[in-house]
Coordinates of C-alpha atoms and ligand atoms in Angstrom, one line a residue:
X1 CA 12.8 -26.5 -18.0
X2 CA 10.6 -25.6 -15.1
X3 CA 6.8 -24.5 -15.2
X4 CA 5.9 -20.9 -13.9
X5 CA 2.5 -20.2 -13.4
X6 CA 2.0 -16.4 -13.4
X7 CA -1.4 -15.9 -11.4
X8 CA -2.5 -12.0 -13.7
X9 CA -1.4 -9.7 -16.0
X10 CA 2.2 -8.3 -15.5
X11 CA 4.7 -6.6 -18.4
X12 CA 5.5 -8.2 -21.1
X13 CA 9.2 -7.5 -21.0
X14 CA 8.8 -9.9 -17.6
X15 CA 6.9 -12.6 -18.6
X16 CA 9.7 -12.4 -22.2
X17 CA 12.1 -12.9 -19.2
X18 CA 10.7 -15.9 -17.7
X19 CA 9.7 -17.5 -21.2
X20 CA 13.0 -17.6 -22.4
X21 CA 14.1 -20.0 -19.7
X22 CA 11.1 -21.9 -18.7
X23 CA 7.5 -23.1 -19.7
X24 CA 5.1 -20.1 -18.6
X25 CA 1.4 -20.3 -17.8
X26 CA 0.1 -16.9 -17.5
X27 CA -3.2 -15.7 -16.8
X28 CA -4.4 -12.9 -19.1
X29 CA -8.0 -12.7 -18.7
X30 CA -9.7 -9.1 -17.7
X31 CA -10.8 -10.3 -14.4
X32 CA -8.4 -11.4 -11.7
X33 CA -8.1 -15.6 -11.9
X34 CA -11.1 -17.2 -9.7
X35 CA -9.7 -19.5 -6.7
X36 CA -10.7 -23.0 -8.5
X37 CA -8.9 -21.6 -11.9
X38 CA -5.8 -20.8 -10.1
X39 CA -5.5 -24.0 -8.1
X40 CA -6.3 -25.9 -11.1
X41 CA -3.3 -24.0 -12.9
X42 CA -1.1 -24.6 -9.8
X43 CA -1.0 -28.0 -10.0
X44 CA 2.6 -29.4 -10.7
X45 CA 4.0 -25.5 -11.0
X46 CA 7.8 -25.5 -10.0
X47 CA 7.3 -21.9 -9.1
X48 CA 4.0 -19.1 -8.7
X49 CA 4.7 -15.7 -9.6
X50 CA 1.9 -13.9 -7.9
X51 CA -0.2 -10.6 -7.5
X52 CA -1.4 -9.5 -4.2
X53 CA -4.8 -10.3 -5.4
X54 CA -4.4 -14.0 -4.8
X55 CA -4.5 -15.8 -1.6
X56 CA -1.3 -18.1 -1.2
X57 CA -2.1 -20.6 1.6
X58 CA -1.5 -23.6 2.6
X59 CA -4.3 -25.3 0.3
X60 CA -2.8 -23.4 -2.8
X61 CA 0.4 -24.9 -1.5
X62 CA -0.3 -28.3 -1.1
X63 CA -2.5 -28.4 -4.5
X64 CA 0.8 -27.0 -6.1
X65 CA 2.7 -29.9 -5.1
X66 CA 6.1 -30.9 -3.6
X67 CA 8.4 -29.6 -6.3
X68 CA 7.2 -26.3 -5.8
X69 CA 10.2 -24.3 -5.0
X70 CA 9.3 -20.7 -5.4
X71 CA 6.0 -17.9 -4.3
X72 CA 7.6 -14.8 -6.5
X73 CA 5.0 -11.9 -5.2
X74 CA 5.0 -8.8 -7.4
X75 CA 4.7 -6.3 -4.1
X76 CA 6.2 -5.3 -1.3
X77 CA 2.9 -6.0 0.7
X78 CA 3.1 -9.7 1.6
X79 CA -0.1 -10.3 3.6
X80 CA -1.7 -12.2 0.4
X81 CA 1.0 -15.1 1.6
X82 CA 1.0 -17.6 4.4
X83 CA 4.8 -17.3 4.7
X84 CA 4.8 -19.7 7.6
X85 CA 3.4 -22.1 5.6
X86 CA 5.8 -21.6 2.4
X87 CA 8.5 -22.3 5.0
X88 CA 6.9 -25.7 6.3
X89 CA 7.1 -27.0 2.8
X90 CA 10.5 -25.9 1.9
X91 CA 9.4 -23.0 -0.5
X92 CA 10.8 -19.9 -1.1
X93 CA 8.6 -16.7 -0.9
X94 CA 9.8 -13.3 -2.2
X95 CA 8.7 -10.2 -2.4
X96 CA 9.2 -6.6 -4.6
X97 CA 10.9 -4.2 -1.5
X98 CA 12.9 -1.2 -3.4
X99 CA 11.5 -0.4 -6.4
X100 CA 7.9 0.9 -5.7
X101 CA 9.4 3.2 -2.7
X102 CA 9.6 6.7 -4.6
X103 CA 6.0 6.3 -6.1
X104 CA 4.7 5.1 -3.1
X105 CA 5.9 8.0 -1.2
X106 CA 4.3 10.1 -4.2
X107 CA 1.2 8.8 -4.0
X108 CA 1.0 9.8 -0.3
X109 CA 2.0 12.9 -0.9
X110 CA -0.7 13.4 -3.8
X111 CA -3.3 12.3 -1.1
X112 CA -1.9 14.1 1.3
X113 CA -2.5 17.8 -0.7
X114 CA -5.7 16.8 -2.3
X115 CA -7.0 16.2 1.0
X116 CA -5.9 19.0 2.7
X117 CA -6.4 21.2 -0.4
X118 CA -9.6 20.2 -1.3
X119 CA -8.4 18.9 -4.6
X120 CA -11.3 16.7 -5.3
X121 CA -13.8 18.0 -3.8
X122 CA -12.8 21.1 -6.0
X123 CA -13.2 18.8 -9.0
X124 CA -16.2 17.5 -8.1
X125 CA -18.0 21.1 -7.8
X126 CA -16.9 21.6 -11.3
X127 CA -17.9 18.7 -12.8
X128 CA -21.2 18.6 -11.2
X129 CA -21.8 22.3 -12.9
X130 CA -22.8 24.2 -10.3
X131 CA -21.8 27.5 -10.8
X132 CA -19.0 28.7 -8.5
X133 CA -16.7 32.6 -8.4
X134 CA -13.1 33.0 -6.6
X135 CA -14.0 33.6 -2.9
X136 CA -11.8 35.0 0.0
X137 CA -13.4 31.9 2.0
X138 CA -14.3 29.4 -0.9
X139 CA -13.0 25.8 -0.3
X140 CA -10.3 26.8 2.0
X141 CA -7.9 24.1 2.5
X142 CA -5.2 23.9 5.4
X143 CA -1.4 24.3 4.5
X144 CA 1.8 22.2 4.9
X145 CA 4.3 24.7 6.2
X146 CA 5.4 24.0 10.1
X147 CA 2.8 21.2 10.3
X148 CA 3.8 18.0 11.9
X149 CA 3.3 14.6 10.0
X150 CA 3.7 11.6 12.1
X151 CA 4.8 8.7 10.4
X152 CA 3.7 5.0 11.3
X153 CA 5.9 3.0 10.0
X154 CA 9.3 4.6 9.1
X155 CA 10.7 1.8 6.7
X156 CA 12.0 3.0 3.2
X157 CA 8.2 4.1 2.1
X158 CA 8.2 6.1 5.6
X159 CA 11.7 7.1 4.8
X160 CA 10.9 8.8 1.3
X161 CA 7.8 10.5 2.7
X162 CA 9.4 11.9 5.5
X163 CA 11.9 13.4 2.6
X164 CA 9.2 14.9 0.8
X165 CA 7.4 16.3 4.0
X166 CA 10.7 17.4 4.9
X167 CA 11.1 19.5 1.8
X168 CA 6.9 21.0 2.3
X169 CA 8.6 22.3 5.6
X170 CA 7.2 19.8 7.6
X171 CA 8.0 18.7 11.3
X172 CA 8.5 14.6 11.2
X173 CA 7.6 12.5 14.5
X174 CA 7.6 8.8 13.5
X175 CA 7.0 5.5 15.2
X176 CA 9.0 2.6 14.3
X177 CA 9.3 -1.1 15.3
X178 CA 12.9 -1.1 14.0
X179 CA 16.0 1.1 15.0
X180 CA 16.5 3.9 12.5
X181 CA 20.1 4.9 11.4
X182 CA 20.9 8.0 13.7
X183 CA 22.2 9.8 10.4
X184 CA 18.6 9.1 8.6
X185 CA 16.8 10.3 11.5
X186 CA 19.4 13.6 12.2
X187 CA 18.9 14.3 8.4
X188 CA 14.9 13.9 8.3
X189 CA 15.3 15.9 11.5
X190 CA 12.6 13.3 12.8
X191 CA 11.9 12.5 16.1
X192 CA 11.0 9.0 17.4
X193 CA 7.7 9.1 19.6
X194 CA 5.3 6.6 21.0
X195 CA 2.3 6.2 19.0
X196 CA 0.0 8.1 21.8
X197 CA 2.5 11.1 21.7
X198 CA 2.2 10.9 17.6
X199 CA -2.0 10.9 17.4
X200 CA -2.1 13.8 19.9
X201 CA 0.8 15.8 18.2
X202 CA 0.5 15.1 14.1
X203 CA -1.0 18.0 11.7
X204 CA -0.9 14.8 9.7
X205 CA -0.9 10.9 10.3
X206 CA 0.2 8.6 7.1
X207 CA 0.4 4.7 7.4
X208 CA 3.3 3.2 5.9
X209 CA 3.5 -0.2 8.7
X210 CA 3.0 -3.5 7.0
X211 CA 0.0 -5.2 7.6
X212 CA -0.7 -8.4 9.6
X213 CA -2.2 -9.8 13.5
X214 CA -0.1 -6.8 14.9
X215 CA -1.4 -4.2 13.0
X216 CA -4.9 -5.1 11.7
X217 CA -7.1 -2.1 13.3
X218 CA -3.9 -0.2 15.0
X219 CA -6.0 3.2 13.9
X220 CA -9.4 2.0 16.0
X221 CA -12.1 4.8 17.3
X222 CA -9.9 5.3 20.3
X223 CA -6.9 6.5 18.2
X224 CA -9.0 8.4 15.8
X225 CA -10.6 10.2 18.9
X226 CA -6.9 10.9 20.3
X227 CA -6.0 12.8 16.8
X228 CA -6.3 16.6 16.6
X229 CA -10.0 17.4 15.7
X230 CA -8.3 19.5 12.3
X231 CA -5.7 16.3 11.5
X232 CA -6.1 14.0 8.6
X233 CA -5.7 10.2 8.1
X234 CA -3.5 8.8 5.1
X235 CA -3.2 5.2 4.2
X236 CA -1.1 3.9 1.3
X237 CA -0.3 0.8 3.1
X238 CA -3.2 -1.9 4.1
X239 CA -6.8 -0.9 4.4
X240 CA -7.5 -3.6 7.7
X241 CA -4.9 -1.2 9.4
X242 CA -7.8 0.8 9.5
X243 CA -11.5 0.0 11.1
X244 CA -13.2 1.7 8.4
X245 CA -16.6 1.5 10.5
X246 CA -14.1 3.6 13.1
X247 CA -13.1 6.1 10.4
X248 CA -16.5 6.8 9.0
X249 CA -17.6 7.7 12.5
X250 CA -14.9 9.8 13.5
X251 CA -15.1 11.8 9.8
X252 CA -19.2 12.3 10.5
X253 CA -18.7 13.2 13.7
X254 CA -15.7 16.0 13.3
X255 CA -13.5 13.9 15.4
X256 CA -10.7 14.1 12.3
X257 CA -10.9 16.9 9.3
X258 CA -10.2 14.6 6.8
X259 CA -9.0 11.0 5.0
X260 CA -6.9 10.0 2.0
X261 CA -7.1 6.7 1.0
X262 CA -5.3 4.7 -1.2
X263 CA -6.5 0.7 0.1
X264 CA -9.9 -0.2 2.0
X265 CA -11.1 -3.0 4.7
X266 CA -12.3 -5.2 2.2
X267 CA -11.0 -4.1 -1.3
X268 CA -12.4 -3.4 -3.6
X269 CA -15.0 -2.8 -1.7
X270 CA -15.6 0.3 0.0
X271 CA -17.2 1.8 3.2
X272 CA -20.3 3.1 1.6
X273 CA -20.1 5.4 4.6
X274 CA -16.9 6.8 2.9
X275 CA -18.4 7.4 -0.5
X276 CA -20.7 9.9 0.9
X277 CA -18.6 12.2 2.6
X278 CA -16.8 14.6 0.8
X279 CA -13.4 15.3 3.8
X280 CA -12.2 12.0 2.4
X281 CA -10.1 11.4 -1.1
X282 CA -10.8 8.0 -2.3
X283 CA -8.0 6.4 -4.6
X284 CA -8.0 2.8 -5.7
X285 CA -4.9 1.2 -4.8
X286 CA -2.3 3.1 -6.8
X287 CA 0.3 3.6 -4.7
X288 CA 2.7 1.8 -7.2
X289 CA 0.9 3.0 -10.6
X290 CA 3.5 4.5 -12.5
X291 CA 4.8 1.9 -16.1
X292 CA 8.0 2.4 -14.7
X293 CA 7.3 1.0 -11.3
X294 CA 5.3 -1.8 -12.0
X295 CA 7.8 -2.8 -14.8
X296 CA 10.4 -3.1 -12.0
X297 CA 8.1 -4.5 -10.1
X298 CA 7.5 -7.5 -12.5
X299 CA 11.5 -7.9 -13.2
X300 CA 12.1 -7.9 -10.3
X301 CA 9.3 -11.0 -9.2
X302 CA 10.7 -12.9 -12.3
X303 CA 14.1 -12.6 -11.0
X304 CA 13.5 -13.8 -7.7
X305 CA 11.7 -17.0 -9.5
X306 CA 14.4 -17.4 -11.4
X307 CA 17.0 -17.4 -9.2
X308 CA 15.1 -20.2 -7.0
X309 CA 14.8 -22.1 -9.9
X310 CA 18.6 -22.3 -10.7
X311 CA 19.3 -22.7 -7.1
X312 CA 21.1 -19.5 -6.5
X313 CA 19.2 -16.6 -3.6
X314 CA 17.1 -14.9 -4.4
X315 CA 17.8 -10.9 -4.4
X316 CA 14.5 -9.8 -2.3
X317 CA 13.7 -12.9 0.1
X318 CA 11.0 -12.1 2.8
X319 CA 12.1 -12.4 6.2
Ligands
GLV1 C1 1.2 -2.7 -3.1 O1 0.3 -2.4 -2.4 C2 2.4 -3.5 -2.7 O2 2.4 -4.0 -1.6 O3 3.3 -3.6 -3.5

């Protein structure tokens, strides 16, 4: 029997999975674990089955021990973990790639209508109980229909957006690191464009790159200035793709119509810039909110960290 140390809250049916085979310490508190908890927890762990709330470096590494075998991450994000350094000591770091795709690509697609449909500031009119009437001209939004959406990032997230956009009636340009299957790209009917083409060009830009050295700032005041003055900004993927100082400028000063925003610089903090303007929708970090997502998400962590553990691969390695 091995010893799991499970750094938050996940599903039940999950940590039931992990239980049955091995000694589990799970942290169930309200708040997330505090560093010196966790690395006291750590200690002697064969494997960590993590949330990307906790920071798995080298000190959390080496405080682990030797035997460690195993960094399980329950996301598809992975910038929480110095994978470099899980390699240097021989252990294995997975991640959750798959099964948070569709409500990811929903999510963007509910930040992309409420912000260019006014769908909270709408709400927030009501609620505040001023009075308001139908209007020819009242909180007119702009429309999807024969709009472009430039993708960054056109892995499987980018993939399922462009489907939905697709279906909106949408015109796709995307920019990829990676080559994209000519069938994928002939059935989006997307076209592959360098990243100045797709800020000049896109109705709308949504982030869907992972985050790390080569990405952190890619949407700086220089590429906000080189969007259409009516476009609008969507990230579900990293906030620290975005210079947030960057974005509050360019939304105060009309540069961009409009933000939806799913993760921040320095979650959970936000901008305070951001909380007073009203052309952004602020959403905290749902992208993969939905029971039956994060459920998958968890199985799918504890049966990476299982499969390390009995010395088989595991299904989702990163890298
Ligand atoms: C969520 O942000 C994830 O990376 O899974």
């Amino acid at each position: 029997m091995s010893r799991i140390v499970v750094t938050g809250c996940i599903p039940e049916v999950a940590l039931e999975k992990l239980r049955a085979e091995h000694d589990v310490d799970a942290w169930t508190g309200p708040e997330s674990i505090s560093r010196g908890e966790l690395l006291t927890r750590v200690a002697g762990a064969d494997a960590v089955v993590s949330l990307l709330t906790e920071r798995i470096d080298a000190e959390l590494l080496d405080t682990a021990g030797p035997q460690l075998e195993a960094v399980a991450n329950v996301a598809v994000g992975y910038d929480n973990i110095d994978v470099p350094a899980c390699t240097d000591r021989g252990v294995i770091a997975t991640n959750t790639p798959g099964v948070l795709t569709e409500a990811t690509a929903d999510i963007t697609f509910g930040l992309i209508l409420s912000a260019t449909r006014r769908l909270s500031e709408g709400e927030r009119l009501i609620r505040s109980g001023q009075d308001w009437k139908w209007g020819m001209f009242f909180l007119l939004g702009s429309g999807l229909q024969g709009k472009t959406l430039g993708i960054i990032g056109m892995g499987s997230i980018g993939k399922a957006t462009a489907r939905r956009a697709k279906a909106f009636g949408m015109r796709i340009v995307y920019q990829s690191r990676s080559t994209i299957a000519s069938e994928v790209v002939a059935e989006l009917g997307a076209r592959r464009v360098e990243l100045d083409e797709l800020l000049a060009t896109s109705d709308i830009v949504s982030l869907h790159c992972p985050y790390g050295p080569a990405t952190h700032h890619l949407i700086g005041a220089e590429q906000l200035t080189a969007m259409k003055n009516s476009a609008y900004l969507i990230n579900t993927a990293r906030g620290p793709i975005i210079n947030e100082a960057a974005l509050v400028a360019a939304l105060q000063e009309g540069h961009i119509a409009g933000a939806g925003l799913d993760v921040f610089e320095n979650e959970p903090n936000v901008h305070f810039g951001l909380l007073e303007l009203d052309n952004v929708v602020l959403v905290p970090h749902l992208g993969s909110a939905t029971i039956e997502t994060r459920t998958a998400m968890a199985l799918l962590a504890a049966d990476n960290a299982l499969a390390v553990l009995s010395k088989q691969r595991p299904l989702t390695p990163i890298g």
